[in-house]
Amino acid sequence: MIPSYGINQNFNLLRIHFMRLLLLLLILFSNQAISQPIGKSVFNQQIATQFTNQDNLPEQAVNSITIANELPIVRIAGKSYSPSNDGKWTETVEKQPSALQNKTMKVLDKPVLSFVDYNSIKVYGTQDGLYFVTNKKVEQIFPSDANYSWSLRNVNALVVDSKNRLWFGSQEGVGCLENGQWKLYTGKEGLPYNKFTCAAAGPDGGVWFGTERGAIYAHEGQFGYRASKRWLPNDYVTSLAVSKAGTIWIGTKNGVSRIENKPYTLDEKADYFTKQVEERHNRIGFIAQSELTKQFDITTSQFAISDNDGMYTAMYGAAQAFRYAVTKDLEAKRFANRSFQACKWLSDITPEKGFPARVIIPIDWHEPVNEQYSIAYNEKRQITDPQWKSIFPRFPKSEDGKYRYKCDTSSDELAAHFFYYGIYYDLVAETEQEKSDVRQVVGDMMDHLIRHGYKLVDYDGKVTRWGDFSPEYFNSVYGYDQRGLNAMMMLSFLNVTKHITGDKKYDEAADMLREKYNYDIYALHPKEYFPAENVVPWDNNLCLMSLYGLIKYETNPELLLMYRQSLENAWLHISKQKNPFWDAIYQSLANDFTKLVDKNYFNRKDLFPENHLYAPNVTKTYYKAANKPEFILDNLQKIPLDLIGYSMPNTHRLDIVLDNSPGQSEEKGWHFDGYALPVDERGHVRQDRDGFDLNLTEGNGYSEHEGTFFLLPYYMAVHQKLIGN
């Protein structure tokens, strides 16, 4: 007989094991249920739609907006208007007109600028103060917190939010009263502007403020700024109303804007931009911005050429190559193949073997391209720029007479070509023919440079304006400031070419440039940082793209240590610009370095025998990437769907710090937190721009830029596992 206590004990043990197994299964199931690829995760994409006289709204200031049945009622000059199903606005009669604020009311004989009911208190804003009024008394309020104590002026905005907090907007700044305690905000806390006109509460505890220069969204101590034609028909905001769904309707001096939060995924955003590129930016395989014949009107888009069609086409091709590596989508491979063939065509069309053109256009192109670059024009340019290349025609005919190509090619083109060819070769080229085509074009380009003494030489037998990578150029008064960047780029081109072709002669050429001319030492300083006139943002783009090939295809541990230091030197200058493409390149290369350190790749006593401390110091100092990885995802989500080149001035903002470096312009600066302004609050729609440029414009509403701005950093980040799970 088995004792009863043994049976009970075994039963209890089985029950415990069963419960543990059940709990483990529940945890696993829960993780699978909530975990999903980053591309499928939903976020809110802000989308603006503007309504003006073209939509049957009078061309006058909006007096007020209210929401009825989730639709706006807009009042202009004593009449009410509502949107119809066709997007047009029609005059309407309100069944129950809302009471409008009586601007003639007074408190203590002072005209009221704003008022609201708050916890059985009448709150009034006037020109010289904030007042709480009850049945018993009128009390002037002097808000204060740990940082400020204010006697308010021009309290033009008052509102109570959905969490029953009182907010005001005054000349001093913004204040929030919660549980009897004030929290006050100025530019030092992120408030963009302080000339308020109105306010409205959202459903999530957020508050919108109207100002004389845009709209401001306040939520949990953070501020967002919506101004310029990207967001508003006119920056002077006269009225606000928020629907239950959180859609904000903004009335201005000339029209109405609707800004709505639409649920979006990054994959959906990528699909949107791929479609945008294919429909409006693909010109016979070349990718570039489009021109708008009517300002801000995307329906008037027409194909255009840029100075760097080859670069932009290569970058789009790289985006599609990363996409193919991630998804194996045959459409991505088709687009990557097309971009490769377009870039290869740029080299094949020129009479000088291995010399890539900038642009190819049909012979009947509608613009008088050669007339724009006449001999007289060249002579005039040489007065201000002695190195300007005088070559005519700048758009010669192709051998078959069907096309023209633009010459005087620059380092911009080369950097993007070599960047793309390495990525295409590794991720897309699968057949022997595809691989052979890459080997041929890369070899031809590199052989051209070597044949001409590391110079890009045009059909006239002379070096191009920005295509000199020679030691002689570096030692001249014209090229000394370019030697760090150009030396690094040339070593990168040689690394990419050796990787693709397998030909050791490119290693030998690189060894010669390092040993005889110190190209590796120059490369330690791959970017100019000062003076201001030598610092151009597109050099950042060329630098990071070239560092990618330089480091990715290097195997020498000593060189890898030097190039890791070079990467950090380059990135530090742009580390706070919040550029997702540059951050993705930096982090991916830095992560690769971390893996090598973890594998003890540099634990050798023969490295740098003249200074045995260099290798351990570099591995320790630059062991891990120093960027903020969350910025990549944040910026990808914030990139607007609207890539029209707007003028977006920001020097008036209170939350920016101007760059007072000697020689710097007065239009450079950064957000109060030390980083560039958010990407949706500045005019940047290209990777190769300065995030600290506060008044940047890209065509003043007459151009739309291609979605590579999103696609390249997104697919690169996913492929390199920089975002997602």
XYZ file of C-alpha atoms in Angstrom:
725
model
C 0.000 0.000 0.000
C 1.253 3.471 -0.946
C 0.969 5.998 1.836
C -1.680 8.653 1.147
C 0.712 11.505 1.789
C 2.887 10.289 -1.128
C -0.068 10.391 -3.511
C -0.992 13.887 -2.415
C 2.599 15.049 -2.718
C 2.977 13.690 -6.257
C -0.351 15.202 -7.255
C 0.695 18.594 -5.916
C 3.999 18.433 -7.779
C 2.204 17.574 -11.020
C -0.220 20.424 -10.480
C 2.640 22.871 -9.865
C 4.452 21.742 -13.036
C 1.224 22.011 -15.017
C 0.555 25.542 -13.765
C 4.126 26.599 -14.591
C 3.801 25.156 -18.100
C 0.456 26.901 -18.572
C 1.943 30.211 -17.383
C 4.902 29.818 -19.771
C 2.553 29.130 -22.690
C 0.474 32.175 -21.798
C 3.602 34.367 -21.713
C 4.805 33.031 -25.050
C 1.390 33.480 -26.622
C 1.114 36.994 -25.198
C 4.528 37.961 -26.586
C 3.623 36.616 -30.010
C 0.320 38.463 -29.925
C 1.754 41.871 -29.106
C 5.108 41.571 -30.870
C 5.162 42.470 -34.542
C 7.650 43.722 -37.108
C 8.449 47.423 -36.841
C 7.072 48.000 -40.323
C 3.640 46.835 -39.142
C 3.520 48.880 -35.927
C 0.951 51.663 -36.074
C 1.743 55.308 -35.351
C -0.066 58.576 -36.035
C 0.920 60.300 -39.270
C -0.082 63.953 -39.318
C -1.575 65.006 -42.646
C -2.604 68.564 -43.512
C -5.314 69.560 -45.984
C -5.878 73.219 -46.784
C -9.059 74.936 -47.918
C -9.101 78.392 -49.472
C -11.059 80.423 -51.986
C -10.390 77.668 -54.523
C -12.650 75.509 -52.375
C -15.398 78.168 -52.251
C -14.307 79.756 -48.971
C -14.284 83.573 -49.015
C -10.813 85.069 -49.172
C -11.203 86.680 -45.752
C -10.172 85.993 -42.174
C -11.962 83.177 -40.378
C -13.874 84.538 -37.378
C -14.512 81.256 -35.581
C -14.771 77.484 -35.973
C -16.987 75.065 -34.059
C -17.501 71.317 -34.441
C -20.956 69.802 -35.027
C -21.277 66.064 -35.685
C -17.497 65.882 -36.147
C -17.636 68.428 -38.979
C -16.523 72.065 -38.780
C -18.728 75.105 -39.067
C -16.608 78.031 -40.190
C -17.786 81.595 -39.791
C -16.492 84.268 -42.099
C -17.887 87.797 -42.315
C -21.147 86.862 -40.606
C -21.809 83.753 -42.704
C -21.352 80.067 -41.903
C -19.760 77.438 -44.148
C -19.435 73.660 -43.992
C -17.570 71.181 -46.198
C -19.575 69.060 -48.644
C -18.819 65.578 -49.917
C -16.937 66.872 -52.972
C -14.470 68.789 -50.791
C -15.999 72.158 -51.598
C -17.515 74.422 -48.956
C -21.082 75.654 -49.026
C -22.905 78.309 -47.086
C -25.054 76.769 -44.388
C -27.632 77.802 -41.793
C -26.899 76.614 -38.272
C -29.820 75.146 -36.360
C -28.280 76.179 -33.070
C -25.615 78.815 -33.625
C -22.922 78.742 -30.966
C -22.515 81.781 -28.793
C -19.460 83.740 -29.860
C -17.040 85.303 -27.433
C -18.131 88.822 -26.577
C -15.010 90.860 -27.127
C -16.749 93.917 -25.680
C -17.126 92.477 -22.155
C -14.937 93.914 -19.434
C -13.543 92.950 -16.072
C -12.480 95.751 -13.735
C -13.103 98.073 -16.698
C -10.490 96.206 -18.719
C -11.372 94.765 -22.163
C -11.479 90.969 -22.112
C -9.206 89.233 -24.598
C -10.123 85.665 -23.595
C -12.296 83.870 -21.078
C -13.233 80.372 -19.890
C -15.131 78.653 -17.068
C -12.911 76.658 -14.704
C -14.202 74.817 -11.617
C -17.044 77.288 -11.024
C -14.640 80.170 -11.574
C -14.870 82.681 -14.394
C -11.397 83.147 -15.797
C -10.617 86.250 -17.837
C -7.540 87.243 -19.783
C -6.862 90.929 -20.376
C -4.121 93.104 -21.760
C -2.542 93.498 -18.337
C -3.397 90.363 -16.411
C -5.219 87.120 -15.625
C -8.305 87.278 -13.382
C -10.332 84.719 -11.407
C -13.880 85.919 -10.765
C -16.395 84.366 -8.332
C -19.596 85.707 -6.832
C -17.574 87.119 -3.960
C -14.492 88.673 -5.486
C -12.270 89.485 -8.454
C -8.699 88.263 -7.986
C -5.734 89.020 -10.217
C -3.528 85.955 -10.600
C 0.265 86.045 -10.667
C 1.382 82.558 -11.789
C 4.698 81.252 -10.479
C 6.653 78.023 -10.305
C 10.205 77.029 -9.388
C 11.635 79.004 -12.323
C 9.363 81.999 -12.916
C 6.993 84.468 -11.328
C 4.885 86.428 -13.807
C 2.677 89.472 -13.946
C 0.915 88.633 -17.176
C 0.342 90.771 -20.246
C -1.758 90.129 -23.330
C -3.492 86.969 -22.111
C -5.067 86.208 -25.479
C -5.572 82.455 -24.985
C -7.414 80.519 -22.283
C -8.639 76.929 -22.318
C -9.432 74.019 -19.987
C -8.124 70.684 -21.250
C -9.725 67.228 -21.057
C -7.895 66.540 -17.784
C -9.395 69.650 -16.189
C -6.195 71.697 -16.298
C -6.306 75.426 -16.962
C -3.972 76.762 -19.673
C -3.170 80.311 -20.678
C -1.074 81.865 -23.433
C 0.408 85.292 -22.753
C 3.280 87.508 -23.779
C 5.422 85.884 -21.086
C 4.711 82.339 -22.253
C 2.366 79.444 -21.531
C 1.091 78.357 -18.131
C -0.743 75.247 -16.920
C -2.593 75.035 -13.585
C -3.055 71.520 -12.191
C -4.126 70.721 -8.631
C -3.375 74.251 -7.537
C 0.200 74.205 -8.929
C 1.435 76.208 -11.912
C 3.894 74.994 -14.526
C 5.230 77.780 -16.734
C 6.876 77.474 -20.147
C 9.067 79.802 -22.194
C 11.417 79.190 -25.106
C 13.870 77.640 -22.661
C 11.303 74.914 -22.011
C 10.487 74.461 -25.701
C 7.754 77.019 -26.368
C 8.193 78.092 -30.023
C 6.345 81.438 -30.004
C 4.400 83.728 -27.695
C 2.095 86.056 -29.666
C -1.108 84.133 -28.997
C -4.511 84.576 -30.580
C -6.643 81.646 -29.349
C -6.617 78.129 -27.878
C -8.551 74.842 -28.040
C -8.395 71.567 -26.105
C -7.883 68.134 -27.654
C -9.323 64.825 -26.447
C -6.037 63.461 -25.034
C -5.046 66.196 -22.607
C -3.267 68.147 -25.305
C -3.894 71.795 -26.105
C -3.605 73.744 -29.338
C -2.613 77.412 -29.348
C -3.087 79.791 -32.239
C -0.493 82.510 -32.739
C 0.328 85.272 -35.176
C 2.906 82.926 -36.732
C 1.537 79.420 -36.725
C -0.135 76.913 -34.429
C 1.428 75.236 -31.393
C 0.509 71.880 -29.890
C 1.271 71.313 -26.201
C 1.156 67.815 -24.773
C 2.796 66.415 -21.627
C 5.383 69.173 -21.445
C 6.342 68.925 -25.138
C 5.551 71.400 -27.912
C 4.997 70.913 -31.621
C 4.947 73.748 -34.150
C 2.855 73.931 -37.300
C 3.605 76.836 -39.631
C 4.321 77.629 -43.283
C 2.475 76.471 -46.369
C 3.251 72.864 -45.519
C 0.684 73.096 -42.736
C -1.345 76.313 -43.060
C -2.738 78.519 -45.840
C -1.682 81.543 -43.768
C 0.423 81.657 -40.602
C -1.827 84.107 -38.761
C -4.193 81.832 -36.820
C -7.555 83.341 -35.894
C -9.477 80.344 -34.512
C -9.183 76.680 -33.543
C -11.488 73.728 -33.017
C -10.677 70.076 -32.232
C -12.947 67.146 -33.026
C -13.481 64.187 -30.709
C -11.148 62.167 -32.929
C -8.384 64.723 -32.404
C -8.545 66.373 -35.819
C -7.606 70.033 -35.514
C -9.316 72.652 -37.682
C -7.292 75.842 -37.917
C -8.791 79.082 -39.158
C -6.404 81.705 -40.513
C -6.497 85.109 -42.134
C -6.888 83.352 -45.452
C -8.380 79.878 -45.363
C -8.705 76.823 -43.175
C -6.349 73.927 -42.498
C -7.300 70.464 -41.314
C -4.553 68.486 -39.580
C -5.555 64.928 -38.825
C -3.775 61.998 -37.209
C -4.090 59.028 -39.522
C -3.063 55.555 -38.338
C -0.076 54.543 -40.450
C 2.629 51.905 -40.507
C 6.142 52.399 -41.794
C 5.476 49.815 -44.496
C 2.439 51.778 -45.646
C 4.533 54.934 -45.660
C 7.194 53.180 -47.730
C 4.540 52.019 -50.209
C 3.253 55.581 -50.439
C 6.686 57.002 -51.208
C 7.578 54.244 -53.666
C 4.397 55.055 -55.566
C 5.215 58.780 -55.379
C 8.652 58.204 -56.886
C 7.406 55.929 -59.626
C 4.546 58.217 -60.650
C 6.205 61.629 -60.499
C 9.978 61.222 -60.253
C 11.003 58.461 -62.653
C 12.307 60.023 -65.874
C 13.554 57.286 -68.238
C 14.970 55.486 -65.206
C 16.532 58.533 -63.572
C 15.208 59.776 -60.250
C 15.111 63.485 -59.400
C 12.848 66.171 -57.996
C 9.885 67.295 -60.102
C 8.846 70.843 -60.933
C 5.430 72.327 -60.203
C 4.218 74.763 -62.823
C 1.796 76.169 -60.229
C 3.102 76.910 -56.769
C 2.155 74.282 -54.149
C -0.037 72.401 -56.649
C 1.071 68.779 -56.948
C -1.276 68.171 -59.870
C 0.946 70.408 -62.025
C 4.019 68.212 -61.530
C 6.336 67.704 -64.481
C 9.669 65.914 -64.858
C 12.819 67.891 -64.179
C 16.551 67.364 -64.195
C 18.967 68.094 -61.386
C 22.696 68.611 -61.242
C 23.012 65.194 -59.623
C 20.587 62.803 -61.296
C 23.193 60.074 -60.968
C 23.461 60.553 -57.213
C 19.720 60.634 -56.592
C 19.142 57.627 -58.853
C 21.870 55.668 -57.060
C 20.384 56.514 -53.653
C 16.933 55.381 -54.759
C 18.484 52.215 -56.137
C 20.199 51.609 -52.790
C 16.843 51.999 -51.021
C 15.298 49.383 -53.303
C 18.308 47.092 -52.870
C 17.912 47.174 -49.091
C 14.183 46.645 -49.582
C 14.854 43.574 -51.710
C 17.261 42.186 -49.128
C 14.592 42.576 -46.440
C 11.449 41.541 -48.335
C 12.604 39.605 -51.444
C 9.914 41.569 -53.258
C 10.562 41.213 -56.993
C 9.290 44.748 -57.565
C 12.140 46.016 -55.387
C 14.628 44.041 -57.447
C 13.147 45.413 -60.664
C 13.516 49.007 -59.428
C 17.055 48.332 -58.149
C 18.004 46.798 -61.513
C 16.552 49.772 -63.359
C 18.488 52.218 -61.191
C 21.675 50.267 -61.799
C 21.168 50.283 -65.564
C 20.462 54.045 -65.479
C 23.657 54.716 -63.510
C 25.641 52.448 -65.825
C 24.194 54.300 -68.821
C 25.693 57.520 -67.461
C 29.131 55.947 -67.909
C 28.389 54.166 -71.175
C 27.104 57.281 -72.962
C 30.302 59.345 -72.665
C 33.238 59.057 -75.096
C 35.780 58.857 -72.269
C 35.683 55.301 -70.906
C 34.729 55.220 -67.243
C 33.640 58.853 -67.086
C 30.054 59.078 -65.743
C 27.818 61.917 -66.879
C 25.643 63.843 -64.473
C 22.414 63.764 -66.478
C 20.948 62.249 -69.656
C 18.057 63.911 -71.488
C 16.394 63.346 -74.876
C 17.701 65.525 -77.668
C 14.365 67.385 -77.774
C 14.399 68.333 -74.076
C 12.225 71.403 -73.548
C 14.882 73.531 -71.793
C 17.703 75.334 -73.670
C 20.340 73.639 -71.531
C 23.442 74.697 -73.432
C 22.261 78.282 -73.719
C 22.068 78.399 -69.928
C 25.771 77.503 -69.719
C 27.104 79.678 -72.513
C 30.747 80.698 -72.946
C 29.861 84.148 -71.592
C 28.246 82.537 -68.537
C 31.374 80.461 -67.896
C 33.618 83.514 -68.111
C 31.417 85.389 -65.661
C 31.484 82.489 -63.188
C 35.268 82.312 -63.316
C 35.490 85.838 -61.934
C 34.056 84.703 -58.593
C 35.239 81.092 -58.810
C 38.623 80.798 -60.561
C 38.304 77.012 -60.694
C 34.930 77.076 -62.440
C 35.283 74.844 -65.477
C 34.775 76.628 -68.766
C 33.531 73.908 -71.075
C 31.110 74.243 -73.958
C 28.844 72.568 -74.710
C 28.094 71.426 -71.186
C 25.465 69.091 -72.658
C 27.168 67.345 -75.611
C 25.283 65.001 -77.918
C 25.506 61.263 -77.541
C 27.174 59.288 -80.294
C 23.803 58.191 -81.733
C 22.486 61.771 -81.661
C 19.381 60.844 -79.655
C 20.419 62.241 -76.284
C 22.427 64.907 -74.533
C 24.426 64.270 -71.395
C 25.695 66.751 -68.835
C 29.439 66.709 -68.204
C 31.693 68.388 -65.583
C 30.774 65.569 -63.217
C 31.565 65.974 -59.527
C 32.521 63.894 -56.519
C 28.826 63.825 -55.575
C 28.168 61.452 -58.446
C 31.130 59.216 -57.697
C 30.308 58.902 -53.993
C 26.770 57.756 -54.722
C 27.738 55.473 -57.612
C 30.329 53.563 -55.573
C 28.011 53.494 -52.533
C 25.276 51.950 -54.641
C 27.376 49.557 -56.679
C 28.700 47.823 -53.565
C 25.209 47.478 -52.101
C 23.717 46.354 -55.418
C 26.476 43.795 -55.946
C 26.032 42.331 -52.461
C 22.252 42.355 -52.165
C 20.692 42.285 -55.637
C 23.059 41.023 -58.345
C 22.419 37.274 -58.464
C 23.125 36.082 -62.000
C 26.596 36.029 -63.478
C 25.505 38.619 -66.061
C 24.319 40.983 -63.323
C 27.563 40.590 -61.402
C 29.620 40.985 -64.555
C 27.866 44.245 -65.421
C 28.724 45.659 -61.999
C 32.342 44.564 -62.285
C 32.590 46.194 -65.693
C 31.206 49.623 -64.777
C 33.035 49.835 -61.445
C 36.294 48.737 -63.008
C 35.936 51.226 -65.858
C 35.294 54.122 -63.459
C 38.185 53.257 -61.177
C 40.551 52.647 -64.093
C 39.608 56.063 -65.479
C 40.572 57.713 -62.209
C 43.859 55.813 -61.940
C 44.695 56.428 -65.604
C 44.308 60.169 -65.123
C 46.261 60.433 -61.880
C 43.197 60.167 -59.617
C 41.296 62.832 -61.496
C 37.919 62.813 -63.201
C 38.771 63.997 -66.707
C 36.135 65.315 -69.122
C 35.816 65.009 -72.894
C 38.064 68.059 -73.244
C 40.936 66.242 -71.533
C 40.791 68.453 -68.429
C 39.810 67.677 -64.846
C 36.274 68.587 -63.763
C 35.576 71.321 -61.216
C 34.937 68.955 -58.312
C 36.580 65.755 -59.506
C 40.183 66.065 -58.374
C 41.490 63.455 -55.922
C 45.174 63.813 -56.789
C 48.070 64.465 -54.381
C 48.895 67.600 -56.362
C 45.442 69.015 -55.735
C 45.701 68.353 -52.007
C 48.937 70.354 -51.846
C 47.492 73.343 -53.722
C 45.812 76.468 -52.401
C 42.575 75.221 -53.974
C 42.529 71.687 -52.636
C 44.086 71.697 -49.173
C 40.687 71.949 -47.506
C 39.349 69.034 -49.575
C 42.126 66.563 -48.954
C 40.602 64.881 -45.896
C 37.311 64.194 -47.626
C 38.683 63.430 -51.085
C 41.502 61.206 -49.810
C 39.035 59.180 -47.778
C 36.652 58.962 -50.742
C 39.373 57.696 -53.077
C 40.376 54.982 -50.613
C 36.701 54.057 -50.357
C 36.320 53.833 -54.140
C 39.338 51.537 -54.301
C 37.969 49.319 -51.522
C 34.591 49.000 -53.245
C 36.230 48.226 -56.591
C 38.524 45.593 -55.078
C 35.572 43.992 -53.304
C 33.511 43.788 -56.494
C 36.195 42.880 -59.031
C 38.548 40.918 -56.813
C 41.488 42.533 -58.629
C 44.458 43.091 -56.308
C 45.731 46.004 -58.366
C 43.240 48.210 -56.541
C 44.729 47.174 -53.206
C 48.134 48.026 -54.594
C 46.915 51.461 -55.700
C 45.467 52.114 -52.244
C 48.706 50.988 -50.589
C 50.648 53.430 -52.766
C 48.341 56.346 -51.887
C 48.678 55.569 -48.191
C 52.396 54.916 -48.063
C 53.595 57.608 -50.476
C 50.984 60.339 -50.038
C 49.457 59.718 -46.562
C 45.876 59.347 -47.792
C 45.035 57.288 -44.700
C 46.315 60.089 -42.432
C 44.295 62.679 -44.340
C 41.261 60.415 -44.023
C 41.373 60.737 -40.230
C 39.944 64.228 -40.754
C 37.301 63.407 -43.374
C 35.263 66.591 -43.089
C 35.909 70.296 -42.738
C 34.314 71.798 -39.630
C 35.649 75.350 -39.774
C 35.635 78.051 -41.102
C 31.969 78.329 -41.976
C 32.458 78.856 -45.713
C 34.245 75.495 -45.956
C 31.425 73.601 -44.260
C 28.817 72.466 -46.773
C 26.090 69.948 -45.885
C 26.345 67.847 -49.050
C 29.904 66.989 -48.045
C 28.390 65.257 -45.009
C 26.388 63.093 -47.381
C 29.390 62.230 -49.545
C 31.467 61.580 -46.447
C 29.060 59.148 -44.796
C 28.275 57.278 -48.019
C 31.981 56.873 -48.737
C 32.816 55.791 -45.192
C 30.280 53.016 -45.683
C 32.298 51.418 -48.495
C 35.633 52.276 -46.917
C 34.917 50.468 -43.638
C 32.579 47.727 -44.829
C 35.116 46.274 -47.245
C 38.281 46.788 -45.183
C 39.961 43.837 -43.468
C 43.260 45.327 -42.256
C 42.885 45.780 -38.451
C 45.161 48.808 -38.314
C 43.204 50.580 -41.028
C 39.911 49.614 -39.439
C 40.991 51.257 -36.191
C 41.945 54.429 -38.039
C 38.752 54.436 -40.091
C 36.654 53.930 -36.953
C 38.218 57.086 -35.547
C 37.554 58.812 -38.867
C 33.909 57.742 -38.712
C 33.539 59.263 -35.254
C 35.221 62.502 -36.330
C 32.833 62.809 -39.255
C 29.735 61.901 -37.303
C 30.385 64.178 -34.320
C 29.892 67.221 -36.529
C 26.458 66.004 -37.642
C 25.458 63.941 -34.630
C 22.734 66.352 -33.550
C 21.173 67.010 -36.938
C 18.647 64.172 -36.608
C 19.263 62.852 -40.101
C 18.030 59.226 -40.137
C 20.168 58.300 -43.154
C 23.404 59.558 -41.628
C 22.510 58.046 -38.265
C 21.783 54.698 -39.949
C 25.146 54.634 -41.726
C 27.003 55.650 -38.576
C 25.277 53.161 -36.300
C 25.558 50.234 -38.710
C 29.312 50.765 -39.141
C 29.843 51.372 -35.423
C 27.902 48.191 -34.605
C 30.119 46.212 -36.970
C 33.159 47.581 -35.142
C 31.662 46.505 -31.815
C 31.275 42.959 -33.133
C 34.917 42.872 -34.220
C 36.071 44.077 -30.803
C 33.942 41.404 -29.139
C 35.636 38.798 -31.353
C 39.071 40.064 -30.187
C 39.868 41.092 -33.746
C 42.210 43.826 -32.544
C 43.872 41.905 -29.705
C 47.244 41.742 -31.429
C 50.578 43.052 -30.227
C 51.829 43.800 -33.731
C 49.361 46.663 -34.303
C 50.966 50.105 -34.351
C 54.298 49.000 -32.818
C 55.423 52.630 -32.650
C 52.572 53.319 -30.218
C 51.177 50.214 -28.550
C 48.506 52.266 -26.736
C 46.695 53.395 -29.903
C 44.795 50.181 -30.650
C 43.461 49.582 -27.106
C 42.578 53.261 -26.786
C 40.518 53.240 -30.004
C 38.758 49.984 -29.146
C 37.853 51.354 -25.716
C 36.916 54.893 -26.776
C 34.876 53.922 -29.830
C 33.665 50.525 -28.712
C 29.983 51.350 -29.148
C 27.944 53.686 -31.293
C 27.350 57.020 -29.565
C 24.162 58.024 -31.356
C 20.619 57.869 -30.016
C 19.047 54.927 -31.909
C 15.521 56.071 -31.091
C 16.045 59.158 -33.257
C 16.046 57.019 -36.413
C 12.553 55.689 -35.764
C 11.272 59.032 -34.490
C 12.441 60.837 -37.615
C 11.098 58.184 -39.975
C 7.694 58.598 -38.381
C 7.846 62.397 -38.479
C 8.939 62.777 -42.099
C 5.922 64.433 -43.772
C 4.111 62.732 -46.638
C 4.204 66.128 -48.346
C 7.696 66.604 -49.817
C 7.052 69.871 -51.612
C 9.972 72.239 -51.082
C 8.500 74.857 -48.785
C 10.112 77.963 -47.359
C 10.019 77.433 -43.597
C 11.617 80.309 -41.667
C 12.433 79.523 -38.046
C 14.761 82.281 -36.862
C 11.868 84.009 -35.063
C 11.308 81.067 -32.733
C 11.856 81.331 -28.991
C 12.985 77.724 -28.627
C 16.071 77.952 -30.839
C 19.682 78.826 -30.067
C 21.496 80.743 -32.785
C 24.938 79.544 -33.810
C 27.307 82.374 -32.927
C 30.443 80.709 -34.284
C 32.758 83.203 -35.994
C 31.943 83.508 -39.672
C 28.643 81.702 -39.293
C 25.490 83.135 -40.813
C 22.660 84.345 -38.609
C 20.368 81.684 -40.039
C 21.987 78.681 -38.341
C 20.960 77.292 -34.994
C 19.372 74.433 -33.119
C 16.491 73.522 -30.857
C 16.709 74.371 -27.166
C 17.585 70.716 -26.441
C 20.779 70.994 -28.502
C 19.472 69.020 -31.480
C 18.141 70.146 -34.833
C 14.493 71.141 -34.971
C 12.111 68.239 -35.669
C 12.134 67.281 -39.337
C 8.452 68.155 -39.822
C 9.119 71.708 -38.569
C 11.875 72.551 -41.056
C 12.100 72.689 -44.821
C 14.344 69.654 -45.250
C 13.268 67.156 -47.886
C 16.726 65.917 -48.951
C 19.404 63.915 -47.139
C 22.197 66.313 -48.091
C 21.012 69.402 -46.230
C 22.063 71.161 -43.040
C 19.661 70.360 -40.214
C 20.768 73.548 -38.455
C 19.705 75.792 -41.351
C 16.778 77.675 -39.851
C 15.517 79.320 -43.042
C 16.017 76.589 -45.599
C 13.898 76.490 -48.743
C 13.796 73.859 -51.493
C 12.218 75.566 -54.459
C 9.735 77.801 -52.600
C 6.772 75.614 -53.437
C 7.718 75.032 -57.073
C 9.273 71.596 -56.607
C 8.423 68.249 -55.086
C 11.228 65.996 -53.927
C 11.446 62.258 -54.219
C 10.519 59.841 -51.437
C 14.063 58.487 -51.230
C 14.239 60.904 -48.301
C 12.277 58.266 -46.351
C 12.889 55.065 -48.293
C 16.675 54.900 -48.054
C 17.049 55.348 -44.278
C 14.007 53.148 -43.624
C 15.043 50.085 -45.587
C 18.683 50.504 -44.596
C 17.732 50.686 -40.908
C 15.524 47.598 -41.198
C 18.173 45.651 -43.090
C 20.859 46.587 -40.572
C 18.481 45.769 -37.685
C 18.717 49.283 -36.278
C 14.984 49.523 -35.705
C 12.430 46.839 -34.960
C 12.547 43.652 -32.985
